[in-house]
PDB file of C-alpha atoms in Angstrom:
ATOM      1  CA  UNK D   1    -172.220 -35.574  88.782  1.00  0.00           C
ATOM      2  CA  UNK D   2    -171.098 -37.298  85.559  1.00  0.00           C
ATOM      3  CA  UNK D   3    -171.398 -41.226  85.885  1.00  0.00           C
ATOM      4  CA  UNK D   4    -167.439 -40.869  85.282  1.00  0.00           C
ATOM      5  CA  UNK D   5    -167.042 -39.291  87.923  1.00  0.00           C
ATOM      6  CA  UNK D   6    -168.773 -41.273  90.294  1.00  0.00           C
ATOM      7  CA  UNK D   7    -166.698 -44.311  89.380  1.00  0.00           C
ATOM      8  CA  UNK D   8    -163.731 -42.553  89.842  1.00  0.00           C
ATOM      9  CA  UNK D   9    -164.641 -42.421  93.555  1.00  0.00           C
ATOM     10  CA  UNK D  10    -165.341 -45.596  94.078  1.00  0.00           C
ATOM     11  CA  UNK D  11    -161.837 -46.663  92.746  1.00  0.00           C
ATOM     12  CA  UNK D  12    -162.696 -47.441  88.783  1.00  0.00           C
ATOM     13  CA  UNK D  13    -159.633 -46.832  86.795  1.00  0.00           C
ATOM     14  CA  UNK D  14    -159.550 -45.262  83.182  1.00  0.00           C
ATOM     15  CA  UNK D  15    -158.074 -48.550  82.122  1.00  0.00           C
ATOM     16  CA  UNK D  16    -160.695 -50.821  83.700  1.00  0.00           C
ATOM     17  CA  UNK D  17    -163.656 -47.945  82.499  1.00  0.00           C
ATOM     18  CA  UNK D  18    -162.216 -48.151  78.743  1.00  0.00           C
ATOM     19  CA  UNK D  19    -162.402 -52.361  79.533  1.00  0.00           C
ATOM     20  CA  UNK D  20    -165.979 -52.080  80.327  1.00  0.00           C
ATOM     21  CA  UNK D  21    -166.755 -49.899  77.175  1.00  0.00           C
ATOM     22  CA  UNK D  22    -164.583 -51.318  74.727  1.00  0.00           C
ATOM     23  CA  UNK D  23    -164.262 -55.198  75.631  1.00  0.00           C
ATOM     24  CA  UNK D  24    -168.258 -56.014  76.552  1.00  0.00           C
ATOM     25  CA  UNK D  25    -169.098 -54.652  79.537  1.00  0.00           C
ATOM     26  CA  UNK D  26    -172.064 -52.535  80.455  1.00  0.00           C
ATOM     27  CA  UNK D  27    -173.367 -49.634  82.465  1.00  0.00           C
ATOM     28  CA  UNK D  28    -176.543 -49.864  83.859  1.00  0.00           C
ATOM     29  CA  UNK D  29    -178.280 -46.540  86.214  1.00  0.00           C
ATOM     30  CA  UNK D  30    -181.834 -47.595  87.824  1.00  0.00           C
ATOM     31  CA  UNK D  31    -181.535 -51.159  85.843  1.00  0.00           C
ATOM     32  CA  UNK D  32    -180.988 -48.619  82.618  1.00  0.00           C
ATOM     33  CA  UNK D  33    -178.391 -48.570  80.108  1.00  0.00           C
ATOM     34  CA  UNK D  34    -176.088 -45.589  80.739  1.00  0.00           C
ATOM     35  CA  UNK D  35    -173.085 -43.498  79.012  1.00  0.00           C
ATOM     36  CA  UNK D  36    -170.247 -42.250  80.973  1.00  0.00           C
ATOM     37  CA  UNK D  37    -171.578 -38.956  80.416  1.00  0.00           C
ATOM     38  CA  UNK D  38    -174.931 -39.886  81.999  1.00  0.00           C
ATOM     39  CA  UNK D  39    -175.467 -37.720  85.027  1.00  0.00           C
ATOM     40  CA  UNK D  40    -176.291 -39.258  88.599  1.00  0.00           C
ATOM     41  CA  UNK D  41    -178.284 -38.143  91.156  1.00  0.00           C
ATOM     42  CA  UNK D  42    -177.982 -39.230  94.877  1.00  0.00           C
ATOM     43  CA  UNK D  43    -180.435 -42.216  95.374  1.00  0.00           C
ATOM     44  CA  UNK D  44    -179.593 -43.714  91.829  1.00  0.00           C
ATOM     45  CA  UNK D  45    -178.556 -47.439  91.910  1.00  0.00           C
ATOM     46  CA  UNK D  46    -175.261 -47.798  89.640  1.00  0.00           C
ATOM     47  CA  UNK D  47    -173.909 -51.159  88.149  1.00  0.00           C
ATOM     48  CA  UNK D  48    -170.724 -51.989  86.246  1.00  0.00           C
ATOM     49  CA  UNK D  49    -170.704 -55.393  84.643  1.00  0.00           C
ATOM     50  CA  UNK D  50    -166.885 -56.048  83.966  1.00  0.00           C
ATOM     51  CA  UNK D  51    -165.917 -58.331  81.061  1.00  0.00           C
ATOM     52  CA  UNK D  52    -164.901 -62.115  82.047  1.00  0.00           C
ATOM     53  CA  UNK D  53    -161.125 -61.453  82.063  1.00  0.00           C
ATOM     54  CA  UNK D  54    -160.544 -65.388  80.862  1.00  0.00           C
ATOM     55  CA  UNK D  55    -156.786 -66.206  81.418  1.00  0.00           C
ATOM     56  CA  UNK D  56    -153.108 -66.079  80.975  1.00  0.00           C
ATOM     57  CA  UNK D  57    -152.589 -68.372  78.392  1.00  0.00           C
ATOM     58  CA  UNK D  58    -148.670 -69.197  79.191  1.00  0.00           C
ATOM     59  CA  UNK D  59    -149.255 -69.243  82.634  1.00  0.00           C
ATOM     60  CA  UNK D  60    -148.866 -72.988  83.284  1.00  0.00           C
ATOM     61  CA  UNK D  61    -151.191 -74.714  85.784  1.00  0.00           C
ATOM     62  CA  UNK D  62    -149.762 -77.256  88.553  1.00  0.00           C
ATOM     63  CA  UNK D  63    -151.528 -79.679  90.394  1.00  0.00           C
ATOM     64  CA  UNK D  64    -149.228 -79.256  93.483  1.00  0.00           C
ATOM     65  CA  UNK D  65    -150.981 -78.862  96.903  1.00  0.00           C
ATOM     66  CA  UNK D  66    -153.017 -75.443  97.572  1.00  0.00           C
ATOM     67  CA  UNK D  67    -153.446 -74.563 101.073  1.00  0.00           C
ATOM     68  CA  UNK D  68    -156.622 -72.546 100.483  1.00  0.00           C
ATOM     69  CA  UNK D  69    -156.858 -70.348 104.360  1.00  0.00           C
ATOM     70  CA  UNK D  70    -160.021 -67.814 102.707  1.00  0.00           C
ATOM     71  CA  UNK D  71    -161.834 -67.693  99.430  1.00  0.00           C
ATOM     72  CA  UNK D  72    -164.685 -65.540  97.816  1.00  0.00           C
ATOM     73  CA  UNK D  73    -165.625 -64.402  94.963  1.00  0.00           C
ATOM     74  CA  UNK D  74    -163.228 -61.066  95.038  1.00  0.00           C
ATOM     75  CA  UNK D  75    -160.373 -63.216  97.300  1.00  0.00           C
ATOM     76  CA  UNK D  76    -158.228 -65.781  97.573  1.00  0.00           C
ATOM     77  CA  UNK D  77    -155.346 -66.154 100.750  1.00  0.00           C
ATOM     78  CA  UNK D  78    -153.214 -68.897 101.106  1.00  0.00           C
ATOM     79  CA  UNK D  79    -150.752 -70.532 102.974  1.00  0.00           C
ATOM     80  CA  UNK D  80    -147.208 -70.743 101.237  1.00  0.00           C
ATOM     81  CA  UNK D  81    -144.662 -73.197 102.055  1.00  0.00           C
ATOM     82  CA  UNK D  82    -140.751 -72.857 102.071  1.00  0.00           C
ATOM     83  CA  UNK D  83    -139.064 -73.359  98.811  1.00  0.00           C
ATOM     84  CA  UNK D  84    -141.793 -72.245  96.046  1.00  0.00           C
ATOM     85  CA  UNK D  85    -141.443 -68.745  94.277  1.00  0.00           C
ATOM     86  CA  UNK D  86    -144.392 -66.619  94.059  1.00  0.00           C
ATOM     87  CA  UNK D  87    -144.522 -65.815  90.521  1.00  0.00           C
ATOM     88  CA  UNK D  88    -142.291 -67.433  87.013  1.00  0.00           C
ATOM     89  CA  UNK D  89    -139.373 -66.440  86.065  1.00  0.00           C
ATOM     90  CA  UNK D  90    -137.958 -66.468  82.369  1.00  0.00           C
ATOM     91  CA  UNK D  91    -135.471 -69.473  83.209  1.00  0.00           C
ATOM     92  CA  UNK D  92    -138.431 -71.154  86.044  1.00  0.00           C
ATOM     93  CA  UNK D  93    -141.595 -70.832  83.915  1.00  0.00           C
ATOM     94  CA  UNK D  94    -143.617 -73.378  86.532  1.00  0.00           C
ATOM     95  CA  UNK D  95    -143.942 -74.732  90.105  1.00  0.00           C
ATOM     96  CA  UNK D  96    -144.788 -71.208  91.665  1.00  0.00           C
ATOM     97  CA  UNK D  97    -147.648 -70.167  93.825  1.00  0.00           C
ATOM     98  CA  UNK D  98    -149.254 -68.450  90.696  1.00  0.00           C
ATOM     99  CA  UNK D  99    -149.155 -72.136  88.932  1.00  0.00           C
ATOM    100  CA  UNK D 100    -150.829 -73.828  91.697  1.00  0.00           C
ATOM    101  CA  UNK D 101    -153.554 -70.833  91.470  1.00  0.00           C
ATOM    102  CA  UNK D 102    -154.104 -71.059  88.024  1.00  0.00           C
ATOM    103  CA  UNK D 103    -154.792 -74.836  88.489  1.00  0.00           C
ATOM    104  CA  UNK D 104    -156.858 -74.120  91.578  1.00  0.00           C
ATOM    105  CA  UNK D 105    -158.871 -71.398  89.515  1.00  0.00           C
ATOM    106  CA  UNK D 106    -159.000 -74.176  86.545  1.00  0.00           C
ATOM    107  CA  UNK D 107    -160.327 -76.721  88.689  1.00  0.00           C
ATOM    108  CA  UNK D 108    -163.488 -75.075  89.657  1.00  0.00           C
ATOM    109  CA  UNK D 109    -163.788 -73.404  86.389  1.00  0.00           C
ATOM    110  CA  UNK D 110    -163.886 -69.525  87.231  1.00  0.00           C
ATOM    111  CA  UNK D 111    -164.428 -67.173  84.435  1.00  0.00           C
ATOM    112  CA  UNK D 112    -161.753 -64.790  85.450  1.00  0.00           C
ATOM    113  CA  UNK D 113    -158.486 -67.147  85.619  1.00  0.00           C
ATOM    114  CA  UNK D 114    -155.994 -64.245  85.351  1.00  0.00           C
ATOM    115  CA  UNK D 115    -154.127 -64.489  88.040  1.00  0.00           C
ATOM    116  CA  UNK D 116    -153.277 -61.084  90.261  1.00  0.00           C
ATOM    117  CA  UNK D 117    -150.915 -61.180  93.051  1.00  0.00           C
ATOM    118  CA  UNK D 118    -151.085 -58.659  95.686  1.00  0.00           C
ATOM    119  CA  UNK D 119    -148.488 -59.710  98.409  1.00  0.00           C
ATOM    120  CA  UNK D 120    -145.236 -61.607  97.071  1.00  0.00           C
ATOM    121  CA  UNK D 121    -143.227 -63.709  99.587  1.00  0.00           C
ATOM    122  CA  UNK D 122    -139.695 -64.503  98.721  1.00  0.00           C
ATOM    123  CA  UNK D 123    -139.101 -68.458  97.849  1.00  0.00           C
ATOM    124  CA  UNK D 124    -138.134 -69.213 101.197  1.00  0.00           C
ATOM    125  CA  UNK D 125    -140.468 -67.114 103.633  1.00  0.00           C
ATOM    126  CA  UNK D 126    -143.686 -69.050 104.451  1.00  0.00           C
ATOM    127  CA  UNK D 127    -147.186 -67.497 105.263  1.00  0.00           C
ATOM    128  CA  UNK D 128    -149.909 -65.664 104.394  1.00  0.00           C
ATOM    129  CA  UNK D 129    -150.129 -64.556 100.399  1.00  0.00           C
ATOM    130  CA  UNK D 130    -153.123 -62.648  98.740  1.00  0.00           C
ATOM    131  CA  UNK D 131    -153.969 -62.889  95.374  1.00  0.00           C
ATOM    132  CA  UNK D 132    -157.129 -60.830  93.810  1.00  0.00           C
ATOM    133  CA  UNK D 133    -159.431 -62.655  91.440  1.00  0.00           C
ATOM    134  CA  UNK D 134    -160.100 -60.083  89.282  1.00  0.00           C
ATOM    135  CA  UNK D 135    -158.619 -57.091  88.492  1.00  0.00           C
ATOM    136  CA  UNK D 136    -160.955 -54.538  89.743  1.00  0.00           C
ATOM    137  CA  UNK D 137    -160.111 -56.200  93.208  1.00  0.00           C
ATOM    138  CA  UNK D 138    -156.613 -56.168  92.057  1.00  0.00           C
ATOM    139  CA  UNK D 139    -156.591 -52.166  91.858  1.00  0.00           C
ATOM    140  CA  UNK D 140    -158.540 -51.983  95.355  1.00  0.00           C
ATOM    141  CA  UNK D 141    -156.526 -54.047  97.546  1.00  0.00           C
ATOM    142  CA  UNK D 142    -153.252 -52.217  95.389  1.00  0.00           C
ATOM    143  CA  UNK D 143    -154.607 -48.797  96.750  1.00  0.00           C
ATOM    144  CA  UNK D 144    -154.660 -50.420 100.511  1.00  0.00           C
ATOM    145  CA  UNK D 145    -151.733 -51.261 100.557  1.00  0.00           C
ATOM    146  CA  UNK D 146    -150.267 -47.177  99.495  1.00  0.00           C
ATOM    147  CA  UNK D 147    -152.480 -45.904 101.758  1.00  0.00           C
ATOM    148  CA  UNK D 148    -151.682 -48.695 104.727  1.00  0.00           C
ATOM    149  CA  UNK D 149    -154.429 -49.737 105.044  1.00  0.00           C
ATOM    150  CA  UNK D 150    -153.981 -53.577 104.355  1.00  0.00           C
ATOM    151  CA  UNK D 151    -151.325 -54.262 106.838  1.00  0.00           C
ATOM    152  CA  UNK D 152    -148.990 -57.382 106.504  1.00  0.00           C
ATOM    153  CA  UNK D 153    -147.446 -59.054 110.229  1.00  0.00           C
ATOM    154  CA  UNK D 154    -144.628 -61.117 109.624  1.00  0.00           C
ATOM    155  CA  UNK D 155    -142.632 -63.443 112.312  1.00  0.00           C
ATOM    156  CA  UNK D 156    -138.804 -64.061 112.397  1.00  0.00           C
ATOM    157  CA  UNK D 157    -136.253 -66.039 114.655  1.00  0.00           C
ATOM    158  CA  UNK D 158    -132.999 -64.135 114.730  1.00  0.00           C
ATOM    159  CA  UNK D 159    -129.505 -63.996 116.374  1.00  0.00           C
ATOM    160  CA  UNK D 160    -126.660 -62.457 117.001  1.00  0.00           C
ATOM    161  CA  UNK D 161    -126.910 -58.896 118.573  1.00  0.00           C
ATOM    162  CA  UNK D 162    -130.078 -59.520 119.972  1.00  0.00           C
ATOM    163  CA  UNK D 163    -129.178 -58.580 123.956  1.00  0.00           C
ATOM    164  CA  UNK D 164    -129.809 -54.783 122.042  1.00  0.00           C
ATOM    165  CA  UNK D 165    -133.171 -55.550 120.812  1.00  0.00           C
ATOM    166  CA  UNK D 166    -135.454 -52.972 122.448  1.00  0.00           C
ATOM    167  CA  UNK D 167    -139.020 -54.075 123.175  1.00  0.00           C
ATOM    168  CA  UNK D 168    -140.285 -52.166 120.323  1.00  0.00           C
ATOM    169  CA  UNK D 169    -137.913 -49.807 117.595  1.00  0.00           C
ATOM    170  CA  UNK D 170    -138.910 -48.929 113.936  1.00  0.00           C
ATOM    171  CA  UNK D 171    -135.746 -49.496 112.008  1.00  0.00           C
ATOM    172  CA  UNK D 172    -135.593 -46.574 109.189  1.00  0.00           C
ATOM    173  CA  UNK D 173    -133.095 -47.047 106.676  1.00  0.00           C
ATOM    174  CA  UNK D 174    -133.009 -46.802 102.672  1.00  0.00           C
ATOM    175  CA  UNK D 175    -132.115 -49.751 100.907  1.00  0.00           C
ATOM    176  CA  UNK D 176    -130.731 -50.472  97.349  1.00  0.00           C
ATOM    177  CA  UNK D 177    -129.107 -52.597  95.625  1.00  0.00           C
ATOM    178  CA  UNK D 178    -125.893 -54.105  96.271  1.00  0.00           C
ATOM    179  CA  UNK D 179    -123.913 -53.674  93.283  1.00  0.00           C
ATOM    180  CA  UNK D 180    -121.515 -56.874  93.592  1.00  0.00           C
ATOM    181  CA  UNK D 181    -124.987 -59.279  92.784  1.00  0.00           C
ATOM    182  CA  UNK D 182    -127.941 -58.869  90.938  1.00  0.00           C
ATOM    183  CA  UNK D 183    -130.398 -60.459  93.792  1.00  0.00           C
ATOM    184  CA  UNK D 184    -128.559 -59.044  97.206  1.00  0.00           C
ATOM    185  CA  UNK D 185    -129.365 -55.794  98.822  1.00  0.00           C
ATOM    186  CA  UNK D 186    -128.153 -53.820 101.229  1.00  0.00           C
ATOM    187  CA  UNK D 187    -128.590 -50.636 102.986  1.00  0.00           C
ATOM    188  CA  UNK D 188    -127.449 -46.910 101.673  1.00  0.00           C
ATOM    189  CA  UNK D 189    -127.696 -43.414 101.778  1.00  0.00           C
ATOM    190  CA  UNK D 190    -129.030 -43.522  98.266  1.00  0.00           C
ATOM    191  CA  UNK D 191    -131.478 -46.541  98.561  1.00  0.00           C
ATOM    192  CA  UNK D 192    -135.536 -46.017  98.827  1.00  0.00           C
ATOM    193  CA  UNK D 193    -136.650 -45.615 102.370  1.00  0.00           C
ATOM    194  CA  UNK D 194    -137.559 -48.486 104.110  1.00  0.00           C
ATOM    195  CA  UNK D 195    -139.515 -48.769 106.972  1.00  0.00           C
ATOM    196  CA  UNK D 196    -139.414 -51.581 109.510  1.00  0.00           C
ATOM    197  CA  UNK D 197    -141.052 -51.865 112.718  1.00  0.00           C
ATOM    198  CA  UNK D 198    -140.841 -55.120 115.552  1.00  0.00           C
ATOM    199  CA  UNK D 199    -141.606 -56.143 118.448  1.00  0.00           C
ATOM    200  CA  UNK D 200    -139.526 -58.361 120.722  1.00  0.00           C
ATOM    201  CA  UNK D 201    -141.709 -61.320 121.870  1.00  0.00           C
ATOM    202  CA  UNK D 202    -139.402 -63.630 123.354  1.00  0.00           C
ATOM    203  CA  UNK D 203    -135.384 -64.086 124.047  1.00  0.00           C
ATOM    204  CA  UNK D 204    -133.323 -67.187 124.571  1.00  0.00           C
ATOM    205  CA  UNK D 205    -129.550 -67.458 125.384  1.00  0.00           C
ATOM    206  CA  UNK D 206    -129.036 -67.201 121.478  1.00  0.00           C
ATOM    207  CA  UNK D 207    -132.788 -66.644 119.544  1.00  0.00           C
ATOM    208  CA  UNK D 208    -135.121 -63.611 119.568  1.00  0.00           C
ATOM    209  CA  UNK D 209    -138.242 -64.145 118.611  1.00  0.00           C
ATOM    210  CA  UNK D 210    -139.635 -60.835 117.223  1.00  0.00           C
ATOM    211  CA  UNK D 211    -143.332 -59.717 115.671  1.00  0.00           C
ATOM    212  CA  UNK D 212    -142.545 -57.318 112.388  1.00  0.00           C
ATOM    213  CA  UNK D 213    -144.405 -54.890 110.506  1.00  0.00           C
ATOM    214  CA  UNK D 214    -143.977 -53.762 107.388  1.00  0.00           C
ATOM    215  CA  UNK D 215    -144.301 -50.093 106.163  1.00  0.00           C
ATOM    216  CA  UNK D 216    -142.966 -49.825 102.842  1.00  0.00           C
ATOM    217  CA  UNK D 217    -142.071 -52.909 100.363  1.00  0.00           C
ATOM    218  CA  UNK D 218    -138.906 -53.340  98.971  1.00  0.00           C
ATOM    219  CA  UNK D 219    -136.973 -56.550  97.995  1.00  0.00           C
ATOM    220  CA  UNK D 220    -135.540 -58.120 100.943  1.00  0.00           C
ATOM    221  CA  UNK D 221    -136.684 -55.857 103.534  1.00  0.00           C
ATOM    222  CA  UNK D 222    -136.786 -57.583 106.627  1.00  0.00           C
ATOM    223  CA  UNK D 223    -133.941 -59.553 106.084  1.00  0.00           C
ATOM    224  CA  UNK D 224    -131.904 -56.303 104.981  1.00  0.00           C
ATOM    225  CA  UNK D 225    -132.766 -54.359 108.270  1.00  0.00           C
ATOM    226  CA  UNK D 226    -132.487 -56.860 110.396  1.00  0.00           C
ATOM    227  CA  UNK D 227    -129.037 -58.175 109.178  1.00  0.00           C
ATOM    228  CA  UNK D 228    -128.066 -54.334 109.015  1.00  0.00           C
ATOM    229  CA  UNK D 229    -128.896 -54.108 112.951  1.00  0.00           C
ATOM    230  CA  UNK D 230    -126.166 -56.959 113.796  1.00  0.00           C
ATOM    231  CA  UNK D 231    -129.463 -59.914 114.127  1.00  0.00           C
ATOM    232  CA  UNK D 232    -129.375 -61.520 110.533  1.00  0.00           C
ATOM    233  CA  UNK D 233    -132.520 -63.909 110.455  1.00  0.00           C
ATOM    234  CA  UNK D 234    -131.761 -67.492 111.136  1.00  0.00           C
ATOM    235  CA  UNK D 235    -130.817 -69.334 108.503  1.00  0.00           C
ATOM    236  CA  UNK D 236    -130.501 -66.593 105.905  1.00  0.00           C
ATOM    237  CA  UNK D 237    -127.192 -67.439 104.057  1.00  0.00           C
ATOM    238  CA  UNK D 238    -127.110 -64.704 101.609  1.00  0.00           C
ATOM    239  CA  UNK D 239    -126.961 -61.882 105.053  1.00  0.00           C
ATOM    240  CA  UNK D 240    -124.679 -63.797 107.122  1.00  0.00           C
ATOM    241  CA  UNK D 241    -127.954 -65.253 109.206  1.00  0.00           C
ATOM    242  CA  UNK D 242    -126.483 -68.362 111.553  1.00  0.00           C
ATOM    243  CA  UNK D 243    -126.926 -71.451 109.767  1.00  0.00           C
ATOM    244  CA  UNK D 244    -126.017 -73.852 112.881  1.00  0.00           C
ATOM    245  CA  UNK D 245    -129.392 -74.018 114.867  1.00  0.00           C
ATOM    246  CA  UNK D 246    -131.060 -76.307 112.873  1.00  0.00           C
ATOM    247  CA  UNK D 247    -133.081 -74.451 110.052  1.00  0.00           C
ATOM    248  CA  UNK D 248    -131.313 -73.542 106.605  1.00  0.00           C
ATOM    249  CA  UNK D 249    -133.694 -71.378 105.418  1.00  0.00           C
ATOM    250  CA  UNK D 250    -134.667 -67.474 106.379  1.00  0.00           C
ATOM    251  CA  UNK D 251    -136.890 -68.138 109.046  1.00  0.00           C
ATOM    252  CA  UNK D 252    -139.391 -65.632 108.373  1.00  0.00           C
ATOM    253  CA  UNK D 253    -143.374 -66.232 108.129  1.00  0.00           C
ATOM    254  CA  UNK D 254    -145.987 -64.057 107.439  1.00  0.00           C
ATOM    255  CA  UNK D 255    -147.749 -64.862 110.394  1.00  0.00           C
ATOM    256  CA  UNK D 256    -151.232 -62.414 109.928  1.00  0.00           C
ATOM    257  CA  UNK D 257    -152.852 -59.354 107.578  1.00  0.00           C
ATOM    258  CA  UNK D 258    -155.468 -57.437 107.936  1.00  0.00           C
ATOM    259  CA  UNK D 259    -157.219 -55.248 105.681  1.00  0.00           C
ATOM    260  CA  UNK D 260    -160.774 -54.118 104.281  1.00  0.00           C
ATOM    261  CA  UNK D 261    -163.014 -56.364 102.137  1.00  0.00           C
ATOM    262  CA  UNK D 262    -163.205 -54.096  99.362  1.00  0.00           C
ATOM    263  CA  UNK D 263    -166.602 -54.344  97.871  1.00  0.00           C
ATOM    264  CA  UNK D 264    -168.663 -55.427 101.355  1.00  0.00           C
ATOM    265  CA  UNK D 265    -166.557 -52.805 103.663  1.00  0.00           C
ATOM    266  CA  UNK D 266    -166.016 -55.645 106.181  1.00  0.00           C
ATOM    267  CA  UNK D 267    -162.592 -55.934 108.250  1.00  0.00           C
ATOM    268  CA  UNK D 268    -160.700 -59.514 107.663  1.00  0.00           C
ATOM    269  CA  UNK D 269    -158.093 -60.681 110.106  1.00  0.00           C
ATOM    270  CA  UNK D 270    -156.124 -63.762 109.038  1.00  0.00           C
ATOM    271  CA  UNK D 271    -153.672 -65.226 110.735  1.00  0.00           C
ATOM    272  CA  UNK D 272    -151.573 -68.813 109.967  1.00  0.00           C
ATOM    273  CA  UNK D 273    -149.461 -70.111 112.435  1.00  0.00           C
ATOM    274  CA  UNK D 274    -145.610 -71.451 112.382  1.00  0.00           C
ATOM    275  CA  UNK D 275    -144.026 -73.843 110.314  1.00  0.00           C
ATOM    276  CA  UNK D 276    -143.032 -76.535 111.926  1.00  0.00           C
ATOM    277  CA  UNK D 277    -139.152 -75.799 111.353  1.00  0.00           C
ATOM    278  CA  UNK D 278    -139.802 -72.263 113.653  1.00  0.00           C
ATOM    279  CA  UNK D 279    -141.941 -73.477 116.284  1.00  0.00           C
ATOM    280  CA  UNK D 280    -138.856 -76.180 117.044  1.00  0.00           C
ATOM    281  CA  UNK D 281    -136.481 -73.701 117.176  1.00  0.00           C
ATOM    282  CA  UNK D 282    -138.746 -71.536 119.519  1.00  0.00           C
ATOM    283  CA  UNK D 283    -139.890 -74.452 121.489  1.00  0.00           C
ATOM    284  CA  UNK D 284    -136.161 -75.743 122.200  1.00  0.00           C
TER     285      UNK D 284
END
């Protein structure tokens, strides 16, 4: 088959193929230079060098502490804390999780400093976060997560209805936005489906503990389904979550992921334990 061809299976893009031929990069078959058009055989050895990406130049590095939990060359996972957005905003152009990367990918002087975030955590959800460090890796661990197969575990206290938590339910139910505020959302009949499924690990008098996985993405998800189900997440002002038990912020961490390494094939399982705000309230 064509040499484009063959890099279209293995997950190369038309805009990262038009990179490699337009911006510097190279095609090489059996340690030859190749064309697109070059045909391959089964047995031939193929390599793509990619163009250094360099970096966003308004992205604004911060020094702030980086809690680095797995690194190579393709990956980078860390552990966020409460209160610190995952990307800028117009009005908030520093102090993210993306700042403290681009200083972290500064500091040891990386060619590719672009920085690609594959799993966003709302300001004040804690946890696991993965970032890609280029974008071919970008694009790979993108097409896991459509297809499911980088899966993302999450970990929330809730109350109120909880004595009709089953053991295990998927809650299905579309969400979109609520129309009376431009962050809020809510669930109905003409929102994007949503797909939510827990398991109940542990009940108090007025906590549930439950293990959560996600299915689909959207804004808000877990805290949307879980409020719509009569057991708003602890601490979660903006969907009536209880704000007397000690913790004033959605007490939701992203507690493990898995997924495929995407050039070596191997399986990664990371998980990151409780803040020290949740384990109180489950310890109490």
């Amino acid at each position: 088959m064509k040499l484009k061809v063959f890099l279209k299976e293995q997950g190369v893009s038309k805009k990262l193929l038009a990179k490699v031929k337009f911006q510097g990069g190279l095609l090489y078959v059996n340690n030859e230079i190749r064309n697109t058009l070059f045909e391959v055989s089964q047995g031939d050895l193929v390599t793509m060098i990619i163009p250094d990406e360099g970096e966003h130049e308004t992205l604004l590095p911060d020094d702030s502490f980086l809690d680095v939990v797995y690194e190579d060359e393709h990956l980078l996972v860390v552990n966020k804390p409460n209160g610190v957005a995952s990307i800028p905003a117009q009005y908030h152009p520093k102090g993210t999780m993306a700042n403290r990367v681009k200083h972290h990918y500064n500091k040891h002087q990386y060619v590719d400093r672009v920085v690609h975030v594959v799993t966003r955590l709302d300001r004040d959800t804690t946890g696991l976060m993965l970032f890609a460090k280029h974008g071919f890796a970008h694009a790979m661990l993108d097409k896991q997560l459509r297809s499911g197969e980088l899966k993302k575990y999450y970990t929330a206290l809730v109350s109120g209805k909880i004595e009709q938590l089953e053991e295990f339910a998927r809650i299905d139910l579309p969400i979109g936005r609520d129309m009376t505020s431009i962050i809020k959302r809510q669930v109905t009949e003409d929102g994007q489906q949503a797909v939510t499924d827990y398991w109940l690990e542990k009940k108090t008098n007025k906590v549930a503990f439950v293990r959560i996985q996600l299915h689909t993405g959207r804004t808000h998800q877990i805290r949307v389904h879980f409020s719509a189900i009569g057991c708003p997440l602890l601490g979660d002002s903006m969907y009536d979550g209880n704000m007397h038990l000690g913790i004033e912020r959605q007490a939701l961490h992203c507690t493990r992921l898995e997924l495929k390494h995407p050039f070596t094939g191997e399986k990664i399982v990371l998980e990151q334990e409780l803040p020290e705000d949740m384990r109180a309230l489950l310890n109490d």
